[in-house]
């Protein structure tokens, strides 16, 4: 099977790594990719947002499956263009990706499907915002309605800060604060059948102890020893299947991966957000534990045959990933700094720990930083204690001037 992956993050590197280990994959391509993905896939300098260019590339390469990683091309309809060229594509249509692209749309789908979520108001004026903030009280939750790479949400006790964020956005969703730990559950779906993956937990704040600004995610781990073993079944029944059914009922079937960002509150599971793609960095730990070869699974979702798939097989091992970010991330990051220690990780820590690249590029013989989240180190182990030890051992070998990473990824769950 010839596979083309679209995107350039650590999530796409994780997808490419798993696909490269799948014996069914005979050729692996990625556009545009990064310096790490180049080690497992052939890179093509094609704009991931350009559906015509992506489908032309897929056609030229004789691709059997295109996997679209990030939300922006999905919302822009890149999967539609590939589909129109007659090539199986893993990733929802632009219309279906609105479940991530518009918080207001997602709320409407959830209301219709009876999916538990925070109560909310969609507001377009300062008066509406003030009324909604007053109705819910502090802590205030204000979300930009559009795509914002995980950074469009402000959660604050400061009423003026909440109003200022709303004023900076065109349309916002103001919602009740959900108290309780967060869990990410991804499900593969062909629009009808829903196959949930193992749950994971992301660390959204920049600094240890969940301090600092929201980011795209600074680390993740799986499994979650502290959750009810029936959590995934419950989420399938109350969240994932009803949402997929509602999308189909609306004539906009959702096929690809549906990402449910959940809060485990004292009143039960509530959806914080849906995404229309794999989460980053959670994908790194979920795929590290998936034993079933990936290509056939993604192809089944693309072709509407998930119902025929054997149950997925999972490793009993734990996985932890730690993101190494540039100086000043999530503000405008500094780029162009050389990254050292990558060979040392490959020599000393593989196969239990490995580096997945995100914002990197090759500069002559060197690999340099090229984005906010530069790379993530993923490690597996007998349990979370061992997986996190291995991850942090490898992180310590990486040199990147001014870089930052959290030191407490999976610490609480590992009991350390
Ligand atoms: P989102 O982009 O919707 O995932 O929001 C980013 C982060 O903001 C989430 O991971 C939560 O940590 C936080 N957040 C979003 N909505 C709420 C809410 N209703 N209550 C509490 N925290 C929230
Ligand atoms: N890790 C959060 C996200 O992918 O949106």
Short mmCIF file of C-alpha atoms and ligand atoms in Angstrom, two decimals, residues 202 204 216 259 275 277 279-282, ligand 2:
data_model
loop_
_atom_site.label_atom_id
_atom_site.label_comp_id
_atom_site.label_asym_id
_atom_site.label_seq_id
_atom_site.Cartn_x
_atom_site.Cartn_y
_atom_site.Cartn_z
CA UNK A 202 -2.64 15.87 27.67
CA UNK A 204 -2.22 21.91 28.11
CA UNK A 216 -1.13 23.10 21.94
CA UNK A 259 -11.30 13.54 19.12
CA UNK A 275 -11.47 17.94 17.22
CA UNK A 277 -8.14 14.93 13.82
CA UNK A 279 -4.48 15.14 19.04
CA UNK A 280 -0.91 16.25 19.39
CA UNK A 281 0.88 15.13 21.61
CA UNK A 282 -1.65 12.44 22.63
N1 LIG B 2 -3.38 18.19 22.40
C1 LIG B 2 -4.48 18.99 22.08
C2 LIG B 2 -4.85 19.01 20.68
O1 LIG B 2 -4.32 18.29 19.87
O2 LIG B 2 -5.73 19.78 20.36
#
